[in-house]
Amino acid sequence: MDTVEIASRTAAVERTGGCLCGRIRYRVTGDPRVHYCHCDMCRRATGSAFAVLAWTSSSSQEPAYRISSPIARRGFCGACGSPLTLSYAAAEDEVALHVGTFDNPEGLEPQYNYGSSQRLAWVCCGVDLPHHDTEERW
């Protein structure tokens, strides 16, 4: 089993998670910045109507990854294919973990929406939260 440790700037809370098969496990300390992402790239990468991402400071270790666009790469488990991370080349000190991969995602409530202009009309979660757009479309 591979274990990736991701330490946040604040060490208030420790959270664990991992992929579906258990080969990759991670531990996060601190409170991540959590949001819904409605961009078309996140929809395609997750196979869902939106992604729920928890941003924290990055570690030096990563799962397998693929370059998903000119500005981003996505980490996944090489054994079971579970999507795990999103990171941007312009912000190497941060990584987003998919909230659904945390062992206890209950306390990771989204605080805003990203990619709002690409939100599917029938998605009604988080409509009362702040909205931010992205210029990227793939």
GROMACS .gro file of C-alpha atoms in nm:
model
  138
    1MET     CA    1   0.000   0.000   0.000
    2ASP     CA    2   0.130   0.346  -0.094
    3THR     CA    3   0.076   0.621   0.164
    4VAL     CA    4   0.087   0.985   0.064
    5GLU     CA    5   0.110   1.247   0.339
    6ILE     CA    6  -0.023   1.590   0.260
    7ALA     CA    7   0.034   1.850   0.530
    8SER     CA    8  -0.173   2.167   0.533
    9ARG     CA    9  -0.054   2.503   0.662
   10THR     CA   10  -0.263   2.459   0.979
   11ALA     CA   11  -0.249   2.138   1.178
   12ALA     CA   12  -0.593   2.163   1.341
   13VAL     CA   13  -0.752   1.843   1.210
   14GLU     CA   14  -0.624   1.517   1.064
   15ARG     CA   15  -0.823   1.347   0.787
   16THR     CA   16  -0.750   1.026   0.598
   17GLY     CA   17  -0.866   0.880   0.272
   18GLY     CA   18  -0.768   0.679  -0.031
   19CYS     CA   19  -0.866   0.500  -0.345
   20LEU     CA   20  -1.133   0.234  -0.392
   21CYS     CA   21  -0.897  -0.065  -0.380
   22GLY     CA   22  -0.694   0.067  -0.082
   23ARG     CA   23  -0.357   0.069  -0.259
   24ILE     CA   24  -0.323   0.445  -0.215
   25ARG     CA   25  -0.393   0.600   0.124
   26TYR     CA   26  -0.340   0.960   0.224
   27ARG     CA   27  -0.343   1.173   0.537
   28VAL     CA   28  -0.420   1.544   0.545
   29THR     CA   29  -0.363   1.770   0.843
   30GLY     CA   30  -0.548   2.099   0.859
   31ASP     CA   31  -0.867   2.235   0.711
   32PRO     CA   32  -0.878   2.230   0.331
   33ARG     CA   33  -1.059   2.486   0.114
   34VAL     CA   34  -1.359   2.298  -0.029
   35HIS     CA   35  -1.575   2.385  -0.331
   36TYR     CA   36  -1.795   2.247  -0.605
   37CYS     CA   37  -1.642   2.258  -0.953
   38HIS     CA   38  -1.885   2.262  -1.246
   39CYS     CA   39  -1.631   2.298  -1.530
   40ASP     CA   40  -1.660   2.057  -1.819
   41MET     CA   41  -1.312   1.914  -1.754
   42CYS     CA   42  -1.401   1.813  -1.396
   43ARG     CA   43  -1.732   1.668  -1.515
   44ARG     CA   44  -1.555   1.449  -1.769
   45ALA     CA   45  -1.272   1.351  -1.532
   46THR     CA   46  -1.514   1.240  -1.258
   47GLY     CA   47  -1.796   1.109  -1.475
   48SER     CA   48  -2.036   1.318  -1.269
   49ALA     CA   49  -2.229   1.645  -1.295
   50PHE     CA   50  -1.963   1.825  -1.088
   51ALA     CA   51  -1.659   1.760  -0.871
   52VAL     CA   52  -1.624   1.839  -0.501
   53LEU     CA   53  -1.263   1.936  -0.436
   54ALA     CA   54  -1.069   1.991  -0.112
   55TRP     CA   55  -0.759   2.207  -0.167
   56THR     CA   56  -0.463   2.172   0.065
   57SER     CA   57  -0.088   2.220   0.048
   58SER     CA   58   0.091   1.967  -0.168
   59SER     CA   59   0.328   1.689  -0.078
   60SER     CA   60   0.626   1.574  -0.275
   61GLN     CA   61   0.470   1.231  -0.336
   62GLU     CA   62   0.191   1.181  -0.588
   63PRO     CA   63  -0.015   0.896  -0.722
   64ALA     CA   64   0.007   0.814  -1.093
   65TYR     CA   65  -0.111   1.112  -1.295
   66ARG     CA   66  -0.200   1.228  -1.643
   67ILE     CA   67  -0.187   1.572  -1.800
   68SER     CA   68  -0.555   1.657  -1.851
   69SER     CA   69  -0.512   2.001  -2.009
   70PRO     CA   70  -0.234   2.250  -2.080
   71ILE     CA   71  -0.271   2.386  -1.723
   72ALA     CA   72  -0.365   2.084  -1.508
   73ARG     CA   73  -0.289   1.725  -1.421
   74ARG     CA   74  -0.499   1.466  -1.242
   75GLY     CA   75  -0.378   1.195  -1.006
   76PHE     CA   76  -0.535   0.852  -0.990
   77CYS     CA   77  -0.473   0.504  -0.856
   78GLY     CA   78  -0.288   0.298  -1.117
   79ALA     CA   79  -0.453  -0.021  -0.986
   80CYS     CA   80  -0.824   0.066  -0.961
   81GLY     CA   81  -0.839   0.396  -1.155
   82SER     CA   82  -0.998   0.600  -0.874
   83PRO     CA   83  -0.959   0.973  -0.943
   84LEU     CA   84  -0.775   1.127  -0.646
   85THR     CA   85  -0.618   1.466  -0.718
   86LEU     CA   86  -0.613   1.776  -0.934
   87SER     CA   87  -0.319   2.014  -0.945
   88TYR     CA   88  -0.217   2.313  -1.155
   89ALA     CA   89   0.130   2.377  -1.293
   90ALA     CA   90   0.099   2.742  -1.185
   91ALA     CA   91   0.033   2.642  -0.821
   92GLU     CA   92   0.268   2.355  -0.743
   93ASP     CA   93   0.228   2.410  -0.368
   94GLU     CA   94  -0.141   2.307  -0.371
   95VAL     CA   95  -0.333   1.995  -0.459
   96ALA     CA   96  -0.706   1.924  -0.463
   97LEU     CA   97  -0.831   1.591  -0.333
   98HIS     CA   98  -1.169   1.457  -0.439
   99VAL     CA   99  -1.388   1.484  -0.129
  100GLY     CA  100  -1.550   1.147  -0.203
  101THR     CA  101  -1.214   0.976  -0.144
  102PHE     CA  102  -1.193   1.089   0.221
  103ASP     CA  103  -1.281   0.824   0.480
  104ASN     CA  104  -1.514   1.070   0.654
  105PRO     CA  105  -1.615   1.347   0.411
  106GLU     CA  106  -1.902   1.468   0.632
  107GLY     CA  107  -1.708   1.767   0.769
  108LEU     CA  108  -1.587   1.885   0.427
  109GLU     CA  109  -1.877   2.106   0.321
  110PRO     CA  110  -1.826   2.313   0.003
  111GLN     CA  111  -1.799   2.688   0.059
  112TYR     CA  112  -1.837   2.813  -0.300
  113ASN     CA  113  -1.890   2.714  -0.664
  114TYR     CA  114  -1.626   2.726  -0.935
  115GLY     CA  115  -1.685   2.705  -1.310
  116SER     CA  116  -2.036   2.835  -1.246
  117SER     CA  117  -2.106   2.938  -1.605
  118GLN     CA  118  -2.073   2.569  -1.703
  119ARG     CA  119  -2.308   2.443  -1.429
  120LEU     CA  120  -2.574   2.207  -1.560
  121ALA     CA  121  -2.919   2.366  -1.531
  122TRP     CA  122  -3.059   2.075  -1.327
  123VAL     CA  123  -2.782   2.082  -1.062
  124CYS     CA  124  -2.931   2.250  -0.755
  125CYS     CA  125  -2.675   2.187  -0.479
  126GLY     CA  126  -2.484   2.488  -0.355
  127VAL     CA  127  -2.695   2.744  -0.543
  128ASP     CA  128  -2.688   2.975  -0.239
  129LEU     CA  129  -2.305   2.975  -0.224
  130PRO     CA  130  -2.075   3.231  -0.393
  131HIS     CA  131  -2.004   3.168  -0.763
  132HIS     CA  132  -1.676   3.202  -0.954
  133ASP     CA  133  -1.620   3.142  -1.324
  134THR     CA  134  -1.333   2.991  -1.517
  135GLU     CA  135  -1.218   3.100  -1.862
  136GLU     CA  136  -1.087   2.755  -1.948
  137ARG     CA  137  -1.300   2.516  -2.154
  138TRP     CA  138  -1.180   2.189  -2.298
   0.00000   0.00000   0.00000
